[in-house]
Coordinates of C-alpha atoms and ligand atoms in Angstrom, one line a residue:
M1 CA 0.0 0.0 0.0
D2 CA 1.3 3.5 -0.8
P3 CA 2.1 5.8 2.1
P4 CA -0.6 8.5 2.7
Q5 CA -0.6 11.3 0.1
Q6 CA 0.4 14.9 1.2
P7 CA -2.5 17.3 1.3
A8 CA -3.2 18.7 -2.3
A9 CA -2.1 22.1 -1.3
T10 CA 1.4 20.9 -0.3
R11 CA 1.8 18.2 -3.0
P12 CA 4.6 18.9 -5.5
G13 CA 3.7 20.1 -9.0
T14 CA 5.4 19.2 -12.3
G15 CA 8.2 21.8 -11.8
Q16 CA 9.0 20.5 -8.4
R17 CA 9.1 16.9 -9.9
V18 CA 11.9 18.0 -12.1
L19 CA 13.7 19.7 -9.2
S20 CA 13.5 16.6 -7.1
S21 CA 15.9 14.8 -9.4
A22 CA 17.9 17.9 -10.4
Y23 CA 18.9 18.6 -6.8
G24 CA 17.3 15.9 -4.7
G25 CA 15.0 18.3 -3.0
E26 CA 11.7 20.3 -3.3
A27 CA 11.3 23.9 -4.2
R28 CA 10.8 24.6 -0.5
D29 CA 14.3 23.2 0.3
A30 CA 16.1 25.8 -1.8
S31 CA 16.0 29.6 -2.1
L32 CA 14.6 31.2 -5.3
L33 CA 18.0 32.8 -5.8
F34 CA 19.7 29.3 -5.6
T35 CA 17.2 27.8 -8.0
L36 CA 17.6 30.6 -10.5
Y37 CA 21.4 30.4 -10.2
Y38 CA 21.2 26.6 -10.7
I39 CA 19.2 27.1 -13.9
A40 CA 21.5 29.9 -15.1
C41 CA 24.4 27.4 -14.6
F42 CA 22.8 25.2 -17.4
G43 CA 24.6 27.6 -19.8
N44 CA 28.2 28.0 -20.7
E45 CA 30.5 30.9 -21.9
T46 CA 28.4 31.2 -25.2
T47 CA 24.9 29.9 -24.3
P48 CA 22.6 31.2 -21.5
G49 CA 21.3 28.6 -19.1
T50 CA 17.7 27.6 -19.4
L51 CA 15.5 25.0 -17.6
E52 CA 15.1 23.3 -21.1
R53 CA 18.9 22.8 -21.2
G54 CA 18.9 21.3 -17.7
I55 CA 16.3 18.7 -18.5
G56 CA 16.5 18.4 -22.3
Q57 CA 18.3 15.9 -24.5
D58 CA 19.9 17.6 -27.6
G59 CA 22.5 19.9 -26.2
G60 CA 21.0 19.5 -22.7
A61 CA 21.9 17.6 -19.5
Q62 CA 20.4 14.4 -20.9
D63 CA 22.3 14.6 -24.3
A64 CA 24.7 11.8 -23.7
R65 CA 25.8 9.1 -21.4
F66 CA 29.0 7.0 -21.0
H67 CA 29.2 3.5 -22.5
G68 CA 30.6 1.7 -19.5
G69 CA 29.5 4.2 -16.8
S70 CA 30.7 7.6 -15.7
Q71 CA 33.3 6.1 -13.4
L72 CA 35.4 5.7 -16.6
I73 CA 36.4 9.4 -16.3
S74 CA 38.1 8.8 -13.0
L75 CA 39.6 5.4 -14.0
R76 CA 41.1 6.8 -17.2
M77 CA 42.5 9.9 -15.4
A78 CA 44.0 7.6 -12.8
D79 CA 45.6 5.5 -15.6
Q80 CA 47.4 8.6 -16.8
L81 CA 48.8 9.3 -13.3
D82 CA 50.9 6.2 -13.1
G83 CA 49.9 4.9 -9.8
R84 CA 50.0 8.3 -8.0
V85 CA 46.3 8.1 -7.1
V86 CA 45.9 6.7 -3.5
L87 CA 42.6 5.0 -2.7
N88 CA 41.1 4.2 0.7
A89 CA 42.7 7.3 2.2
P90 CA 40.1 9.5 3.8
V91 CA 41.6 12.8 4.8
R92 CA 41.1 13.4 8.6
R93 CA 43.2 16.5 9.2
I94 CA 44.9 19.3 7.4
D95 CA 47.6 21.5 8.9
Q96 CA 49.1 24.5 7.3
D97 CA 51.5 27.3 8.1
S98 CA 53.7 29.8 6.2
T99 CA 55.9 27.0 4.9
G100 CA 53.4 24.4 3.6
V101 CA 50.5 22.0 4.1
L102 CA 50.4 18.6 5.8
V103 CA 47.5 16.3 4.8
H104 CA 46.7 13.5 7.3
S105 CA 44.9 10.5 5.9
D106 CA 44.2 6.9 6.9
A107 CA 46.9 5.9 4.4
G108 CA 49.6 8.2 5.4
V109 CA 50.7 11.9 5.6
W110 CA 51.5 14.0 2.6
S111 CA 53.1 17.4 2.5
G112 CA 53.0 20.1 -0.2
K113 CA 53.0 23.8 -0.9
R114 CA 49.3 23.9 -1.8
V115 CA 46.4 21.6 -1.5
V116 CA 43.2 21.4 -3.6
V117 CA 40.1 20.1 -1.6
A118 CA 37.5 18.8 -3.9
I119 CA 34.9 17.1 -1.7
P120 CA 31.3 18.0 -0.9
P121 CA 31.2 21.0 1.5
Q122 CA 29.5 19.1 4.3
L123 CA 32.4 16.6 4.3
A124 CA 34.9 19.4 4.2
V125 CA 33.8 20.7 7.6
K126 CA 34.3 17.2 9.1
I127 CA 38.1 17.5 8.5
A128 CA 40.0 18.7 11.5
W129 CA 41.5 22.0 10.3
N130 CA 44.6 23.5 11.9
P131 CA 44.3 26.4 12.0
G132 CA 40.5 26.2 12.0
L133 CA 38.5 27.1 8.9
P134 CA 37.7 30.7 8.4
V135 CA 34.3 31.5 9.8
E136 CA 33.1 32.3 6.2
H137 CA 33.9 28.9 5.0
E138 CA 32.7 27.1 8.2
T139 CA 29.3 28.7 8.2
L140 CA 28.8 28.3 4.4
F141 CA 29.9 24.7 4.2
Q142 CA 27.6 23.7 7.2
R143 CA 24.7 25.2 5.3
L144 CA 25.1 23.3 2.1
P145 CA 23.6 19.9 2.7
M146 CA 23.4 17.3 -0.1
G147 CA 20.1 16.6 -1.6
T148 CA 18.2 13.3 -0.8
L149 CA 18.4 11.1 -3.9
M150 CA 18.4 7.4 -4.8
K151 CA 18.4 5.6 -8.1
V152 CA 16.3 2.4 -8.9
E153 CA 17.0 0.2 -11.9
A154 CA 14.7 -2.6 -13.1
V155 CA 16.1 -5.1 -15.6
Y156 CA 14.1 -7.0 -18.3
P157 CA 15.1 -9.6 -20.8
R158 CA 14.9 -6.9 -23.6
P159 CA 13.8 -3.2 -23.9
F160 CA 10.3 -4.2 -24.8
W161 CA 8.8 -0.7 -24.7
R162 CA 10.8 0.2 -27.8
D163 CA 8.7 -2.2 -29.9
A164 CA 5.7 0.2 -29.2
G165 CA 7.9 3.2 -30.0
L166 CA 8.1 4.3 -26.5
S167 CA 11.2 6.1 -25.2
G168 CA 10.9 4.9 -21.6
M169 CA 11.4 8.5 -20.5
A170 CA 8.8 10.2 -18.3
I171 CA 8.2 12.8 -15.6
N172 CA 5.6 11.2 -13.2
L173 CA 3.1 13.2 -11.2
A174 CA 2.3 10.4 -8.7
G175 CA 4.4 7.7 -7.1
P176 CA 8.0 7.7 -5.9
V177 CA 9.8 7.8 -9.3
R178 CA 9.7 11.4 -10.3
S179 CA 11.7 11.1 -13.5
M180 CA 12.7 7.9 -15.4
F181 CA 14.9 7.0 -18.4
D182 CA 15.7 4.1 -20.6
N183 CA 19.1 2.9 -19.3
T184 CA 19.5 0.0 -21.6
P185 CA 23.2 -0.6 -22.4
P186 CA 24.3 -0.5 -26.1
G187 CA 24.4 -3.7 -28.1
D188 CA 21.9 -6.1 -29.7
E189 CA 21.9 -8.6 -27.0
A190 CA 21.6 -6.1 -24.2
P191 CA 18.9 -6.5 -21.5
G192 CA 16.4 -3.8 -21.1
V193 CA 16.9 -1.4 -18.2
L194 CA 14.6 1.2 -16.8
M195 CA 16.1 3.7 -14.4
G196 CA 14.2 6.0 -12.1
F197 CA 15.2 8.8 -9.6
I198 CA 13.5 8.9 -6.2
G199 CA 14.4 12.3 -4.7
G200 CA 13.3 15.0 -2.4
H201 CA 10.0 14.5 -0.7
A202 CA 9.4 11.1 -2.4
W203 CA 12.7 9.8 -0.9
R204 CA 11.6 10.9 2.5
R205 CA 8.1 9.4 2.2
Y206 CA 8.9 6.0 0.7
R207 CA 11.2 4.5 3.4
D208 CA 9.9 1.0 3.4
P209 CA 11.8 -1.0 0.8
A210 CA 9.0 -3.4 -0.3
T211 CA 6.5 -0.5 -0.6
R212 CA 9.0 1.6 -2.5
R213 CA 9.8 -1.3 -5.0
A214 CA 6.2 -2.0 -5.7
A215 CA 5.4 1.7 -6.2
A216 CA 8.5 2.3 -8.4
L217 CA 7.6 -0.6 -10.7
K218 CA 4.1 0.8 -10.8
N219 CA 5.5 4.1 -12.1
F220 CA 7.5 2.2 -14.8
A221 CA 4.3 0.2 -15.7
T222 CA 2.3 3.3 -16.0
T223 CA 4.8 4.6 -18.6
V224 CA 5.7 1.5 -20.6
G225 CA 3.0 -1.1 -19.8
S226 CA 2.3 -3.9 -17.2
R227 CA 5.3 -6.0 -18.3
A228 CA 7.4 -3.5 -16.3
L229 CA 5.9 -5.0 -13.1
T230 CA 8.0 -8.2 -13.4
P231 CA 11.7 -7.4 -13.9
V232 CA 14.3 -10.1 -13.8
E233 CA 16.3 -8.0 -11.4
Y234 CA 15.8 -4.8 -9.5
F235 CA 18.5 -2.6 -7.8
E236 CA 18.5 0.4 -5.6
Q237 CA 21.4 2.8 -4.8
D238 CA 20.7 5.3 -2.0
W239 CA 23.3 8.0 -2.2
T240 CA 22.4 9.4 1.3
R241 CA 23.8 6.2 2.7
Q242 CA 27.3 6.7 1.2
P243 CA 29.4 8.2 4.0
W244 CA 31.8 9.9 1.5
T245 CA 29.0 11.5 -0.5
L246 CA 26.1 12.0 2.0
G247 CA 23.4 12.4 -0.7
G248 CA 23.0 13.8 -4.2
P249 CA 23.2 14.9 -6.8
T250 CA 24.7 18.0 -5.2
S251 CA 24.5 20.5 -2.3
V252 CA 21.4 22.7 -2.0
A253 CA 21.2 26.2 -0.5
A254 CA 18.1 27.2 1.5
P255 CA 17.0 30.8 1.7
G256 CA 19.7 33.3 2.9
V257 CA 22.6 31.0 2.4
V258 CA 23.7 32.2 -1.1
S259 CA 23.1 35.9 -0.2
D260 CA 24.6 35.9 3.3
F261 CA 27.4 33.3 3.0
G262 CA 27.9 32.4 -0.7
A263 CA 30.6 34.8 -1.6
A264 CA 33.3 32.7 0.1
I265 CA 32.7 29.5 -1.9
R266 CA 35.8 29.9 -4.2
D267 CA 38.1 32.0 -1.8
P268 CA 41.3 30.2 -1.1
F269 CA 42.0 29.5 2.6
D270 CA 45.7 30.5 2.5
R271 CA 47.4 27.4 1.0
V272 CA 44.1 25.5 0.6
H273 CA 42.1 25.8 -2.7
W274 CA 38.5 24.6 -3.2
A275 CA 37.2 22.7 -6.1
G276 CA 34.3 20.3 -6.6
T277 CA 31.1 20.8 -8.6
E278 CA 29.6 23.1 -5.9
T279 CA 32.2 25.7 -6.7
S280 CA 31.5 25.8 -10.4
T281 CA 29.8 28.7 -12.2
Y282 CA 28.5 26.5 -15.0
W283 CA 26.9 23.1 -14.6
N284 CA 27.0 23.4 -10.9
G285 CA 26.0 20.0 -9.5
Y286 CA 27.0 18.1 -12.6
M287 CA 30.2 16.3 -13.7
D288 CA 30.8 19.1 -16.2
G289 CA 31.0 21.5 -13.3
A290 CA 33.3 19.3 -11.3
V291 CA 35.8 19.2 -14.2
R292 CA 35.5 22.9 -14.7
S293 CA 36.2 23.5 -11.0
G294 CA 39.3 21.3 -11.1
E295 CA 40.7 23.3 -14.1
R296 CA 39.9 26.6 -12.2
A297 CA 41.6 25.4 -9.0
A298 CA 44.6 24.1 -10.9
L299 CA 45.1 27.5 -12.6
E300 CA 44.8 29.2 -9.1
V301 CA 47.5 27.0 -7.7
R302 CA 49.8 27.5 -10.7
Q303 CA 49.5 31.3 -10.5
R304 CA 50.5 31.1 -6.7
L305 CA 53.5 28.7 -7.3
Ligands
FAD1 C1 22.1 9.6 -8.4 C2 22.9 10.6 -9.1 C3 22.8 10.8 -10.4 C4 23.6 11.8 -11.0 N1 23.5 12.0 -12.4 C5 24.3 12.9 -13.0 C6 24.3 13.0 -14.4 O1 23.4 12.4 -15.1 N2 25.1 13.9 -15.0 C7 26.0 14.6 -14.2 O2 26.7 15.4 -14.9 N3 26.0 14.6 -12.9 C8 25.2 13.7 -12.3 N4 25.2 13.6 -10.9 C9 26.1 14.5 -10.2 C10 27.6 14.2 -10.2 O3 27.8 12.9 -9.7 C11 28.4 15.2 -9.3 O4 28.1 16.5 -9.8 C12 29.9 14.9 -9.4 O5 30.2 13.6 -9.0 C13 30.6 15.9 -8.5 O6 32.0 15.7 -8.6 P1 32.9 16.1 -7.6 O7 34.3 15.8 -8.0 O8 32.7 17.6 -7.2 O9 32.6 15.4 -6.2 P2 32.4 13.8 -5.9 O10 32.1 13.1 -7.1 O11 31.6 13.7 -4.7 O12 33.9 13.4 -5.5 C14 34.4 13.7 -4.2 C15 35.4 12.5 -3.9 O13 36.0 12.8 -2.7 C16 36.0 11.6 -1.8 N5 36.0 12.1 -0.4 C17 35.1 12.7 0.3 N6 35.5 13.0 1.5 C18 36.8 12.7 1.5 C19 37.8 12.8 2.5 N7 37.7 13.4 3.7 N8 39.1 12.4 2.2 C20 39.3 11.8 1.0 N9 38.4 11.7 0.0 C21 37.2 12.1 0.3 C22 34.8 10.9 -2.2 O14 34.9 9.5 -1.9 C23 34.7 11.2 -3.7 O15 35.4 10.2 -4.4 C24 24.5 12.6 -10.2 C25 24.7 12.4 -8.9 C26 23.9 11.5 -8.3 C27 24.0 11.1 -6.8

C-alpha cells in the first residue's frame, strides 16, 4: 500500500518533480536565488542557461551518457597518473603554516606547498583543520547539505517498450519515481533497463523497501505497460547512505545561504584551494561543473606557485 498522500495544497507540482531529481529536494528546500542560479548554470560561456537545457536531450543535460559508466572518467584519469592516485585514504586532518601544508589520511601523511580540496562542502567541515576554517567557510559549508536522492533500476530480458515506439522517459506526477529513463546498455543482446530517480519528498516518504519497490515498478508500468511490473532484477542505490558523499546529486542552498554566505565559496584559505562541482559557475551540480572547477583550481595553484 502507498504511504498516505500529502494534502493537495502541499503536493509537489510538475516543476518540483523536475527539481526533485535535479537537486534531490523540493522547491521549498532551496531559495529562489539558488534555483535561478542553478538554472543559469545550465549555460556556458556562449549559451545562456535555461531549464530546457537542464532537463533536455539535444544539447542539454540528458544529451549523452557514458558507455561503460561515468566512473570511466576517474579510471582513465587515474591510468594517466601512473599509480599516483591513492585510494582508501580518507583525509582526517589538514595542517598549514607559512611554509606548507600537511594532509593526514588513513593511508599516510602528505606534504605540499598547496592543496586542492574537492569534496562535498559538508564533508569538508568534518576534516580537523589546523588552524581552524575561516568562519566564512565554516558557516557556508555547514549550510550546504546534499540533496536526498536514490536511483532504482529494473532489468528486463529486452527493452520491450521500444517495440511500441516508447522512449521509456517520463516525468511522473504520482508515485516515488519522479523522472525515469531508458538505461539499456548499447548492443543487440543487451537486457532492457529502466532507471528512475527517487528524490526530495518522495525519498523521505517511501522509506519501506517493499512498498518503494512496488510503487517504483508501478511508475514504470504506467509509462511502458504492465510487463514492467515483473523485472528479472531490481537494484537500488541510496546516495544518502554513502558516507563519503552523503546524498546527491549536489549541495542545495536554503533561503539566505547564497546571499549571506555564498561569496566565500571559491576563496582560497591560505594554501588551501576549493574545487568540486559546488564551486563551479557552469553546470554546478554536474560532472561538467566538477571538471571545470578542477581546471579553475589548478590555474589558481599554478598562479601562486
Ligand atoms: C544519483 C545521481 C545521479 C547523477 N546524475 C548525474 C548526471 O546524469 N550527469 C551529471 O553530470 N552529474 C550527475 N550527478 C552529479 C555528479 O555525480 C556530481 O556532480 C559529481 O560527481 C561531482 O563531482 P565532484 O568531484 O565535485 O565530487 P564527488 O564526485 O563527490 O567526488 C568527491 C570524492 O572525494 C572523496 N572524499 C570525500 N571526503 C573525503 C575525504 N575526507 N578524504 C578523501 N576523499 C574524500 C569521495 O569519496 C569522492 O570520491 C549525479 C549524482 C547522483 C548522486
